[in-house]
Amino acid sequence: MAGKRTQKKKRKGTKRTKRRTGSVALLPKLIGGALIIGALLVLGGYAYFSRDLPSVTSLRDYTPPQTTRVYDRNKKVIGEIFAERRTVIPMSRVPRYVVLSVLAAEDADFYEHEGLDYRGMLRAMARDVVAGRAAQGGSTITQQVVKLMLLTPERTLQRKIRELILARRLESELSKDEILHLYLNHVNFGHGRYGIQEAAQYYFQKNALDLSLAEAALLAGIPQAPARLSPRVSPEAAKRRQRYVLSQLQAKREVYWPDLSDAAIAAARKENVEPVPPPERSSSAPEVLTIARRALRSAVGDEALGKGGYEIHTTIDLPLQRKSREALQRGLRAVDERQGYRGPLRRAKRRRGPKATKPKDALRMGRTYIARVRGADDGAGKLLLDVAGHPAVLRMRDAVRFNREGRSASAFAKRDDLLPVSITQMGEDDDPAIARLERGPEGSVVVIEPRSRAVLALVGSFDAVSGFNRATQAIRQPGSSFKPLVYARAIQSRRFTAASLVVDAPAVYDEWKPRNYEQWNYQGAVRLRQALARSINMVAIRVVEELGVQDVAEFARQVGITTKLEEDMALALGASGVRPIELANAYATFAAGGRWAPTRIVSRIVAPDGAPVPLPAAEPARDVMAPNEAYVMTSMLRSVVTEGTGSPAQRLDRAVVGKTGTSNEARDAWFVGYSPSIVAGVWVGFDDQRSLGKRETGTRTALPIWIDVMAAADESPKETNFAMPSGVIRARIDPASGLLAYEGQQDALEEVFLVGTAPTEVARSPDVADPNLFLMEQFDEEGESASTGAPRPAREDRVLGGVAPP
C-alpha cells in the first residue's frame, strides 16, 4: 500500500511539473502577444491621430502676416498697417544673447533632443497628477512651434498626441536653427507684438540685434504668459521672471553655453532695465495712412496687402504734419470762442430755431444730423440721442473740444436739447450708433513743395482720426481764392496787364446781379492789381466776360482743377466747388514758374524682400504758363499781402503771397498762398454748409491758421525773394490811369509787365490841359449829352466796362 501511495504521489508531482513547465513555456507567447497587441494599438492610434494632420513642409515657406510701416520723408514712422504686428528677421540678426536667454527660459535641451523632451514630459505628468490638473506644460520649443503654427491652442489629449506626432515630423523636416527662427519670429510678446524684432522695438525702441543680455533675458521671459509677465503691466513679475532666466543661464552655463561668461551674467543682474514709454496710440497722420494703404493695394493687391511686411515711404514731414494740425485746431477753437460754438444749439424765439432731423429709414456716415437728447449716463460718460429716429450715443470723451470745462453728460446737455452730430459707427442689432458732435466747423491744411510737388503735410480734420479727409475729398466753393486763376489767364492772354483799368460798377447778367463784398462801395476804374488786392468782385466778373467763361474754365483745368466746374459767369467769384488739395496745387503752378505737376505723397514702396515695388505712372508734368507770366501773377498776389485782404501775413516778415476767399454767407473761408519754397492752403467750414457766423471771412478765419503753418513750414532764409525771370520788365506808372508816369511824378508806382505789354503812352501831368475836354465840350455844343456814358476816344482801348474818371 505504501508503494502504491508513493507511485501515486510521483504521478501527481510529474503532472504538476508538466503543468508548471507548460505555463512557463506559455509565458513568452503571452508576452509576445501582448507586445503585438500593444504595437498594433500604438500603430492604430498613430494612424488614427495622424489623420488630416497639417503638413510640416508648409513651414519651409514661412510667410506670416507682418507689419507694414509708413514712413515720412526722414524715415520717421508715421503709422503701421497690420493684421498682426510682426517683423520677420533672419537668424543672422538675432544676437546670441537672445538665443541663449530663450533656450534658458523655454528649452535648454533644444539642441540635444529630437523634438520631444521625455524627461521633461514625465516631470510635467507627475506635477499634473499632484496638482490634479494640467498645471505644467513641459513643451519643447519644437512643440510650441507646432502648437502656434499648425494646431489650435486647446488643451485636450487628442491635440497633445497630434502635437507629439507633428513635433517629430518637424524635427525631421527642418534644422534646429530653422525651427528656432520660426519660434523667435512667431511667438507673442504681449500688447499685440509678435516676434523678437517687434518686441525689441516696442519695449526698448531698438533692433533685436542691439539688445543687451539683461534686456534679452527680460524679453525671453514674456512668452510664457504675455498678459501676466509684461513689464508694462506687471513690472515686478517681469523682473522676477528675468531673474529666473538669468539664474538658468548661470546654472547651465558650463554644460550648455560655456562661451557665456560669469561676468556677463553678473553684469546683466546689476543692469537696471526699464521699458521705454509706450508709443502714441493714434497716428498723427491718419489721412496719410489711408492714402498709403490705398497706394499699396493698388500696387500689389489685397492678398499681399494682408500679408504685409512692406515699407511705404512718403513725402510727409511728420513734425510739420503735427504742427499743421495744431495750427488748424487753434484756429478752429478761435472760431468756437467767437461764435459761441459749445453745448447744445441755441433755442431761437418764434419757432425759427433749429429743428431735429425728421425720421429716416437709415442713417448714413458723413452726413450731419440734428439729434435730440433723450437722456444721459454719467457713469458711462455718454449722452443718449435720437438721430433721425434711430438710437445713438455720444461719448463725452469725443466732445472735449466743445466741453473744455469737463462737464458731465447730464450737465452738458438736458433732455430734448438739440445737438448737431455725424455718425462715425453704424449701430448693429441692439447696439446704438456712435455719434460725433459737430458743434463747430472743420477744416483742412495742405502744404506742398512747389518744385517737386511733394506734399509735406495733409490735414483733413480737427481730430487725428480716420474718416472723411476734407483736404482731398471735400468739394467747396473757393470764393475769391479762385480769382488768381482768372487773372493769371488774363495776363497770359496779353489782353490785360497788372496796370489795366477795369470798371468796378454794378451790372446785371441774365437776372443775376453780382455785388462786391462791401455792397455799398464801388470804385470806378481800378487797376487789375488793385482789384485783386482788394478782392473786388465786379472787376473779376468783367475780366471773365472779356475772356470767356469756357476759356477761364479750360485754364483752370490746365492748372489742375479736376472737379467739374460750372461754366457760367459766377465762376469768376469762385462759385463752383473745388478740392483744397487741387486749389493749393494750382497755386503751386504759379510758384513753380508756370509748370503744373501732380502732387506726390507716396514716393516709393519696398517689398518684404527689399525689392522696389513699381508704382503706377503719374500724369506727366506740363508747362501751363511761361515763367514770366507766372512771375507777374506772383507779383500781383504780393499786393494782396502788402496792401490788401492778406495784410496780416506781413508779420511773417518774409516774401509771401496769397489770396483770401469767402463764399456766400460765409460758408467757406480760405487762404491759399506761397513763398519761394512752400505752398500752403487752408480751408474752414461746416460739412453741412452752415454759415461760419458773423464777420467770419478768409482774412479772419483761415489766414491766421495759414500764418502759423507757414511759420512752421518755411525754413528758408527770410531774405529769400521771388526771382524775376527773363521776359519781364519794370516800368513806373501813373496809379490813376495805368499809363507811364510823367517825368517827375511823385506818386508814381513801379509795375511789372511782360515784354511787349507795357504801356507806351505817358500820363498827363496836372499842369497840362486834357485835349479830350475840348472834344467833349464840342460834343455837348452839338446837342449831345455828356452823361450818356460814351467812352472817350483816347481812353476806350484801356478801360474795360465803362468810362474812366478824368
mmCIF file of N, CA and C in Angstrom, residues 240-344:
data_model
loop_
_atom_site.group_PDB
_atom_site.id
_atom_site.type_symbol
_atom_site.label_atom_id
_atom_site.label_comp_id
_atom_site.label_asym_id
_atom_site.label_seq_id
_atom_site.Cartn_x
_atom_site.Cartn_y
_atom_site.Cartn_z
ATOM 1 N N ARG A 240 11.000 89.323 -11.828
ATOM 2 C CA ARG A 240 11.209 88.005 -11.221
ATOM 3 C C ARG A 240 11.473 86.964 -12.295
ATOM 4 N N ARG A 241 10.725 87.038 -13.366
ATOM 5 C CA ARG A 241 10.937 86.103 -14.470
ATOM 6 C C ARG A 241 12.308 86.318 -15.111
ATOM 7 N N GLN A 242 12.731 87.580 -15.219
ATOM 8 C CA GLN A 242 14.063 87.867 -15.761
ATOM 9 C C GLN A 242 15.147 87.256 -14.882
ATOM 10 N N ARG A 243 14.988 87.384 -13.558
ATOM 11 C CA ARG A 243 15.981 86.812 -12.642
ATOM 12 C C ARG A 243 16.028 85.291 -12.779
ATOM 13 N N TYR A 244 14.865 84.673 -12.994
ATOM 14 C CA TYR A 244 14.841 83.226 -13.209
ATOM 15 C C TYR A 244 15.627 82.855 -14.465
ATOM 16 N N VAL A 245 15.415 83.601 -15.546
ATOM 17 C CA VAL A 245 16.134 83.308 -16.801
ATOM 18 C C VAL A 245 17.635 83.453 -16.597
ATOM 19 N N LEU A 246 18.059 84.491 -15.917
ATOM 20 C CA LEU A 246 19.491 84.688 -15.662
ATOM 21 C C LEU A 246 20.043 83.582 -14.770
ATOM 22 N N SER A 247 19.261 83.114 -13.786
ATOM 23 C CA SER A 247 19.731 82.018 -12.928
ATOM 24 C C SER A 247 19.870 80.732 -13.733
ATOM 25 N N GLN A 248 18.972 80.485 -14.670
ATOM 26 C CA GLN A 248 19.087 79.318 -15.542
ATOM 27 C C GLN A 248 20.316 79.417 -16.439
ATOM 28 N N LEU A 249 20.594 80.617 -16.913
ATOM 29 C CA LEU A 249 21.816 80.814 -17.699
ATOM 30 C C LEU A 249 23.057 80.491 -16.873
ATOM 31 N N GLN A 250 23.037 80.899 -15.623
ATOM 32 C CA GLN A 250 24.164 80.649 -14.733
ATOM 33 C C GLN A 250 24.285 79.158 -14.408
ATOM 34 N N ALA A 251 23.157 78.518 -14.060
ATOM 35 C CA ALA A 251 23.201 77.118 -13.627
ATOM 36 C C ALA A 251 23.631 76.175 -14.745
ATOM 37 N N LYS A 252 23.282 76.488 -15.982
ATOM 38 C CA LYS A 252 23.554 75.581 -17.091
ATOM 39 C C LYS A 252 24.672 76.064 -18.000
ATOM 40 N N ARG A 253 25.388 77.056 -17.538
ATOM 41 C CA ARG A 253 26.417 77.670 -18.377
ATOM 42 C C ARG A 253 27.493 76.688 -18.774
ATOM 43 N N GLU A 254 28.066 75.968 -17.813
ATOM 44 C CA GLU A 254 29.213 75.101 -18.103
ATOM 45 C C GLU A 254 28.842 73.972 -19.051
ATOM 46 N N VAL A 255 27.610 73.464 -18.951
ATOM 47 C CA VAL A 255 27.212 72.321 -19.777
ATOM 48 C C VAL A 255 26.743 72.757 -21.159
ATOM 49 N N TYR A 256 25.950 73.839 -21.212
ATOM 50 C CA TYR A 256 25.282 74.192 -22.459
ATOM 51 C C TYR A 256 25.934 75.356 -23.215
ATOM 52 N N TRP A 257 26.378 76.381 -22.513
ATOM 53 C CA TRP A 257 26.911 77.566 -23.202
ATOM 54 C C TRP A 257 28.111 78.123 -22.448
ATOM 55 N N PRO A 258 29.213 77.383 -22.490
ATOM 56 C CA PRO A 258 30.419 77.835 -21.767
ATOM 57 C C PRO A 258 31.004 79.130 -22.314
ATOM 58 N N ASP A 259 30.616 79.520 -23.528
ATOM 59 C CA ASP A 259 31.133 80.766 -24.090
ATOM 60 C C ASP A 259 30.550 81.991 -23.402
ATOM 61 N N LEU A 260 29.442 81.819 -22.668
ATOM 62 C CA LEU A 260 28.843 82.933 -21.927
ATOM 63 C C LEU A 260 29.546 83.055 -20.574
ATOM 64 N N SER A 261 30.153 84.181 -20.324
ATOM 65 C CA SER A 261 30.976 84.337 -19.122
ATOM 66 C C SER A 261 30.146 84.632 -17.883
ATOM 67 N N ASP A 262 30.688 84.279 -16.725
ATOM 68 C CA ASP A 262 30.050 84.623 -15.450
ATOM 69 C C ASP A 262 29.941 86.132 -15.284
ATOM 70 N N ALA A 263 30.951 86.822 -15.785
ATOM 71 C CA ALA A 263 30.958 88.277 -15.650
ATOM 72 C C ALA A 263 29.798 88.914 -16.410
ATOM 73 N N ALA A 264 29.486 88.377 -17.607
ATOM 74 C CA ALA A 264 28.375 88.917 -18.398
ATOM 75 C C ALA A 264 27.052 88.717 -17.672
ATOM 76 N N ILE A 265 26.876 87.540 -17.068
ATOM 77 C CA ILE A 265 25.642 87.270 -16.336
ATOM 78 C C ILE A 265 25.549 88.169 -15.102
ATOM 79 N N ALA A 266 26.672 88.343 -14.414
ATOM 80 C CA ALA A 266 26.685 89.203 -13.223
ATOM 81 C C ALA A 266 26.354 90.642 -13.597
ATOM 82 N N ALA A 267 26.887 91.101 -14.724
ATOM 83 C CA ALA A 267 26.602 92.470 -15.170
ATOM 84 C C ALA A 267 25.127 92.629 -15.535
ATOM 85 N N ALA A 268 24.548 91.591 -16.147
ATOM 86 C CA ALA A 268 23.137 91.641 -16.518
ATOM 87 C C ALA A 268 22.247 91.726 -15.290
ATOM 88 N N ARG A 269 22.673 91.037 -14.205
ATOM 89 C CA ARG A 269 21.891 91.081 -12.968
ATOM 90 C C ARG A 269 21.877 92.491 -12.382
ATOM 91 N N LYS A 270 22.951 93.232 -12.561
ATOM 92 C CA LYS A 270 23.059 94.571 -11.996
ATOM 93 C C LYS A 270 22.406 95.638 -12.881
ATOM 94 N N GLU A 271 22.267 95.338 -14.165
ATOM 95 C CA GLU A 271 21.740 96.337 -15.093
ATOM 96 C C GLU A 271 20.272 96.634 -14.789
ATOM 97 N N ASN A 272 19.957 97.921 -14.699
ATOM 98 C CA ASN A 272 18.573 98.338 -14.470
ATOM 99 C C ASN A 272 17.859 98.459 -15.813
ATOM 100 N N VAL A 273 16.949 97.543 -16.082
ATOM 101 C CA VAL A 273 16.254 97.502 -17.367
ATOM 102 C C VAL A 273 14.835 98.027 -17.193
ATOM 103 N N GLU A 274 14.514 99.093 -17.914
ATOM 104 C CA GLU A 274 13.170 99.663 -17.881
ATOM 105 C C GLU A 274 12.686 99.864 -19.315
ATOM 106 N N PRO A 275 11.444 99.496 -19.600
ATOM 107 C CA PRO A 275 10.927 99.727 -20.961
ATOM 108 C C PRO A 275 10.763 101.210 -21.240
ATOM 109 N N VAL A 276 10.903 101.589 -22.501
ATOM 110 C CA VAL A 276 10.699 102.978 -22.895
ATOM 111 C C VAL A 276 9.210 103.293 -22.814
ATOM 112 N N PRO A 277 8.836 104.567 -22.768
ATOM 113 C CA PRO A 277 7.398 104.901 -22.764
ATOM 114 C C PRO A 277 6.718 104.319 -23.995
ATOM 115 N N PRO A 278 5.478 103.860 -23.845
ATOM 116 C CA PRO A 278 4.782 103.265 -24.995
ATOM 117 C C PRO A 278 4.565 104.295 -26.088
ATOM 118 N N PRO A 279 4.553 103.865 -27.337
ATOM 119 C CA PRO A 279 4.322 104.811 -28.435
ATOM 120 C C PRO A 279 2.906 105.354 -28.400
ATOM 121 N N GLU A 280 2.719 106.489 -29.082
ATOM 122 C CA GLU A 280 1.379 107.075 -29.148
ATOM 123 C C GLU A 280 0.429 106.086 -29.806
ATOM 124 N N ARG A 281 -0.771 106.006 -29.251
ATOM 125 C CA ARG A 281 -1.729 105.041 -29.780
ATOM 126 C C ARG A 281 -2.257 105.450 -31.141
ATOM 127 N N SER A 282 -2.582 106.708 -31.301
ATOM 128 C CA SER A 282 -3.166 107.154 -32.557
ATOM 129 C C SER A 282 -2.102 107.793 -33.433
ATOM 130 N N SER A 283 -2.225 107.557 -34.712
ATOM 131 C CA SER A 283 -1.292 108.152 -35.656
ATOM 132 C C SER A 283 -1.547 109.650 -35.746
ATOM 133 N N SER A 284 -0.501 110.416 -35.988
ATOM 134 C CA SER A 284 -0.674 111.852 -36.158
ATOM 135 C C SER A 284 -1.069 112.193 -37.585
ATOM 136 N N ALA A 285 -1.113 111.187 -38.455
ATOM 137 C CA ALA A 285 -1.467 111.432 -39.849
ATOM 138 C C ALA A 285 -2.333 110.302 -40.394
ATOM 139 N N PRO A 286 -3.545 110.111 -39.846
ATOM 140 C CA PRO A 286 -4.410 109.043 -40.375
ATOM 141 C C PRO A 286 -4.770 109.266 -41.836
ATOM 142 N N GLU A 287 -4.801 110.550 -42.262
ATOM 143 C CA GLU A 287 -5.087 110.827 -43.667
ATOM 144 C C GLU A 287 -4.028 110.199 -44.574
ATOM 145 N N VAL A 288 -2.774 110.272 -44.135
ATOM 146 C CA VAL A 288 -1.678 109.728 -44.937
ATOM 147 C C VAL A 288 -1.706 108.202 -44.917
ATOM 148 N N LEU A 289 -2.036 107.615 -43.768
ATOM 149 C CA LEU A 289 -2.126 106.156 -43.688
ATOM 150 C C LEU A 289 -3.172 105.624 -44.654
ATOM 151 N N THR A 290 -4.290 106.305 -44.757
ATOM 152 C CA THR A 290 -5.336 105.870 -45.684
ATOM 153 C C THR A 290 -4.845 105.922 -47.123
ATOM 154 N N ILE A 291 -4.156 106.991 -47.478
ATOM 155 C CA ILE A 291 -3.627 107.122 -48.838
ATOM 156 C C ILE A 291 -2.543 106.082 -49.093
ATOM 157 N N ALA A 292 -1.701 105.819 -48.088
ATOM 158 C CA ALA A 292 -0.640 104.826 -48.236
ATOM 159 C C ALA A 292 -1.229 103.432 -48.428
ATOM 160 N N ARG A 293 -2.243 103.102 -47.648
ATOM 161 C CA ARG A 293 -2.898 101.795 -47.786
ATOM 162 C C ARG A 293 -3.499 101.645 -49.185
ATOM 163 N N ARG A 294 -4.154 102.703 -49.660
ATOM 164 C CA ARG A 294 -4.763 102.656 -50.987
ATOM 165 C C ARG A 294 -3.700 102.469 -52.067
ATOM 166 N N ALA A 295 -2.571 103.145 -51.917
ATOM 167 C CA ALA A 295 -1.499 103.017 -52.900
ATOM 168 C C ALA A 295 -0.919 101.608 -52.894
ATOM 169 N N LEU A 296 -0.757 101.024 -51.698
ATOM 170 C CA LEU A 296 -0.221 99.663 -51.607
ATOM 171 C C LEU A 296 -1.191 98.662 -52.217
ATOM 172 N N ARG A 297 -2.477 98.813 -51.928
ATOM 173 C CA ARG A 297 -3.467 97.899 -52.509
ATOM 174 C C ARG A 297 -3.455 97.995 -54.028
ATOM 175 N N SER A 298 -3.355 99.208 -54.534
ATOM 176 C CA SER A 298 -3.330 99.395 -55.986
ATOM 177 C C SER A 298 -2.090 98.751 -56.610
ATOM 178 N N ALA A 299 -0.975 98.777 -55.875
ATOM 179 C CA ALA A 299 0.281 98.271 -56.430
ATOM 180 C C ALA A 299 0.427 96.754 -56.323
ATOM 181 N N VAL A 300 -0.065 96.151 -55.227
ATOM 182 C CA VAL A 300 0.216 94.720 -55.001
ATOM 183 C C VAL A 300 -1.035 93.868 -54.832
ATOM 184 N N GLY A 301 -2.205 94.469 -54.635
ATOM 185 C CA GLY A 301 -3.423 93.697 -54.466
ATOM 186 C C GLY A 301 -3.767 93.428 -53.008
ATOM 187 N N ASP A 302 -4.985 92.934 -52.782
ATOM 188 C CA ASP A 302 -5.494 92.734 -51.423
ATOM 189 C C ASP A 302 -4.750 91.641 -50.664
ATOM 190 N N GLU A 303 -4.395 90.542 -51.350
ATOM 191 C CA GLU A 303 -3.748 89.427 -50.655
ATOM 192 C C GLU A 303 -2.392 89.841 -50.099
ATOM 193 N N ALA A 304 -1.580 90.485 -50.919
ATOM 194 C CA ALA A 304 -0.264 90.938 -50.455
ATOM 195 C C ALA A 304 -0.398 92.024 -49.404
ATOM 196 N N LEU A 305 -1.412 92.878 -49.542
ATOM 197 C CA LEU A 305 -1.666 93.904 -48.525
ATOM 198 C C LEU A 305 -1.918 93.246 -47.181
ATOM 199 N N GLY A 306 -2.705 92.156 -47.172
ATOM 200 C CA GLY A 306 -2.995 91.458 -45.929
ATOM 201 C C GLY A 306 -1.773 90.814 -45.311
ATOM 202 N N LYS A 307 -0.861 90.299 -46.141
ATOM 203 C CA LYS A 307 0.356 89.670 -45.617
ATOM 204 C C LYS A 307 1.315 90.705 -45.042
ATOM 205 N N GLY A 308 1.332 91.900 -45.620
ATOM 206 C CA GLY A 308 2.130 92.988 -45.065
ATOM 207 C C GLY A 308 3.624 92.801 -45.215
ATOM 208 N N GLY A 309 4.364 93.510 -44.369
ATOM 209 C CA GLY A 309 5.811 93.468 -44.408
ATOM 210 C C GLY A 309 6.430 94.496 -45.330
ATOM 211 N N TYR A 310 5.631 95.424 -45.830
ATOM 212 C CA TYR A 310 6.132 96.425 -46.778
ATOM 213 C C TYR A 310 6.594 97.687 -46.046
ATOM 214 N N GLU A 311 7.408 98.452 -46.728
ATOM 215 C CA GLU A 311 7.771 99.798 -46.301
ATOM 216 C C GLU A 311 7.177 100.773 -47.306
ATOM 217 N N ILE A 312 6.363 101.702 -46.809
ATOM 218 C CA ILE A 312 5.785 102.728 -47.675
ATOM 219 C C ILE A 312 6.408 104.062 -47.289
ATOM 220 N N HIS A 313 7.181 104.608 -48.183
ATOM 221 C CA HIS A 313 7.872 105.872 -47.927
ATOM 222 C C HIS A 313 7.059 107.015 -48.532
ATOM 223 N N THR A 314 6.864 108.062 -47.755
ATOM 224 C CA THR A 314 6.051 109.195 -48.202
ATOM 225 C C THR A 314 6.867 110.484 -48.179
ATOM 226 N N THR A 315 6.261 111.517 -48.728
ATOM 227 C CA THR A 315 6.888 112.846 -48.769
ATOM 228 C C THR A 315 6.560 113.673 -47.532
ATOM 229 N N ILE A 316 5.755 113.127 -46.636
ATOM 230 C CA ILE A 316 5.268 113.885 -45.471
ATOM 231 C C ILE A 316 6.410 114.214 -44.519
ATOM 232 N N ASP A 317 6.388 115.428 -43.985
ATOM 233 C CA ASP A 317 7.296 115.845 -42.917
ATOM 234 C C ASP A 317 6.514 115.729 -41.610
ATOM 235 N N LEU A 318 6.798 114.691 -40.830
ATOM 236 C CA LEU A 318 5.962 114.370 -39.674
ATOM 237 C C LEU A 318 5.882 115.511 -38.649
ATOM 238 N N PRO A 319 6.996 116.150 -38.258
ATOM 239 C CA PRO A 319 6.864 117.291 -37.332
ATOM 240 C C PRO A 319 5.982 118.402 -37.894
ATOM 241 N N LEU A 320 6.111 118.679 -39.195
ATOM 242 C CA LEU A 320 5.272 119.709 -39.815
ATOM 243 C C LEU A 320 3.816 119.256 -39.845
ATOM 244 N N GLN A 321 3.572 117.984 -40.073
ATOM 245 C CA GLN A 321 2.213 117.456 -40.047
ATOM 246 C C GLN A 321 1.558 117.733 -38.698
ATOM 247 N N ARG A 322 2.297 117.472 -37.627
ATOM 248 C CA ARG A 322 1.754 117.711 -36.289
ATOM 249 C C ARG A 322 1.496 119.197 -36.059
ATOM 250 N N LYS A 323 2.455 120.028 -36.448
ATOM 251 C CA LYS A 323 2.297 121.470 -36.242
ATOM 252 C C LYS A 323 1.150 122.027 -37.076
ATOM 253 N N SER A 324 0.944 121.473 -38.260
ATOM 254 C CA SER A 324 -0.157 121.947 -39.107
ATOM 255 C C SER A 324 -1.503 121.622 -38.469
ATOM 256 N N ARG A 325 -1.627 120.420 -37.894
ATOM 257 C CA ARG A 325 -2.890 120.091 -37.233
ATOM 258 C C ARG A 325 -3.093 120.978 -36.002
ATOM 259 N N GLU A 326 -2.019 121.217 -35.266
ATOM 260 C CA GLU A 326 -2.128 122.086 -34.096
ATOM 261 C C GLU A 326 -2.552 123.496 -34.505
ATOM 262 N N ALA A 327 -2.031 123.993 -35.622
ATOM 263 C CA ALA A 327 -2.430 125.318 -36.108
ATOM 264 C C ALA A 327 -3.903 125.325 -36.490
ATOM 265 N N LEU A 328 -4.352 124.267 -37.162
ATOM 266 C CA LEU A 328 -5.768 124.181 -37.517
ATOM 267 C C LEU A 328 -6.637 124.130 -36.266
ATOM 268 N N GLN A 329 -6.225 123.368 -35.273
ATOM 269 C CA GLN A 329 -7.008 123.268 -34.039
ATOM 270 C C GLN A 329 -7.097 124.609 -33.332
ATOM 271 N N ARG A 330 -5.986 125.344 -33.279
ATOM 272 C CA ARG A 330 -6.034 126.673 -32.655
ATOM 273 C C ARG A 330 -7.005 127.579 -33.394
ATOM 274 N N GLY A 331 -6.934 127.543 -34.715
ATOM 275 C CA GLY A 331 -7.814 128.403 -35.500
ATOM 276 C C GLY A 331 -9.276 128.048 -35.339
ATOM 277 N N LEU A 332 -9.597 126.763 -35.304
ATOM 278 C CA LEU A 332 -10.989 126.344 -35.149
ATOM 279 C C LEU A 332 -11.508 126.651 -33.760
ATOM 280 N N ARG A 333 -10.650 126.494 -32.755
ATOM 281 C CA ARG A 333 -11.075 126.857 -31.391
ATOM 282 C C ARG A 333 -11.356 128.360 -31.290
ATOM 283 N N ALA A 334 -10.579 129.151 -32.028
ATOM 284 C CA ALA A 334 -10.826 130.595 -32.014
ATOM 285 C C ALA A 334 -12.199 130.908 -32.587
ATOM 286 N N VAL A 335 -12.601 130.193 -33.650
ATOM 287 C CA VAL A 335 -13.944 130.370 -34.198
ATOM 288 C C VAL A 335 -14.986 129.940 -33.170
ATOM 289 N N ASP A 336 -14.727 128.808 -32.505
ATOM 290 C CA ASP A 336 -15.648 128.335 -31.467
ATOM 291 C C ASP A 336 -15.881 129.413 -30.419
ATOM 292 N N GLU A 337 -14.796 130.055 -29.990
ATOM 293 C CA GLU A 337 -14.899 131.077 -28.948
ATOM 294 C C GLU A 337 -15.663 132.297 -29.454
ATOM 295 N N ARG A 338 -15.346 132.752 -30.666
ATOM 296 C CA ARG A 338 -16.002 133.955 -31.193
ATOM 297 C C ARG A 338 -17.498 133.736 -31.406
ATOM 298 N N GLN A 339 -17.853 132.559 -31.881
ATOM 299 C CA GLN A 339 -19.239 132.299 -32.256
ATOM 300 C C GLN A 339 -20.024 131.546 -31.189
ATOM 301 N N GLY A 340 -19.372 131.198 -30.080
ATOM 302 C CA GLY A 340 -20.063 130.501 -29.007
ATOM 303 C C GLY A 340 -20.458 129.080 -29.352
ATOM 304 N N TYR A 341 -19.581 128.391 -30.110
ATOM 305 C CA TYR A 341 -19.898 127.019 -30.502
ATOM 306 C C TYR A 341 -19.512 126.058 -29.378
ATOM 307 N N ARG A 342 -20.425 125.890 -28.452
ATOM 308 C CA ARG A 342 -20.228 124.939 -27.358
ATOM 309 C C ARG A 342 -21.595 124.600 -26.781
ATOM 310 N N GLY A 343 -21.737 123.380 -26.328
ATOM 311 C CA GLY A 343 -23.010 122.960 -25.767
ATOM 312 C C GLY A 343 -24.086 122.800 -26.826
ATOM 313 N N PRO A 344 -25.345 122.621 -26.410
ATOM 314 C CA PRO A 344 -26.454 122.423 -27.351
ATOM 315 C C PRO A 344 -26.686 123.642 -28.221
#
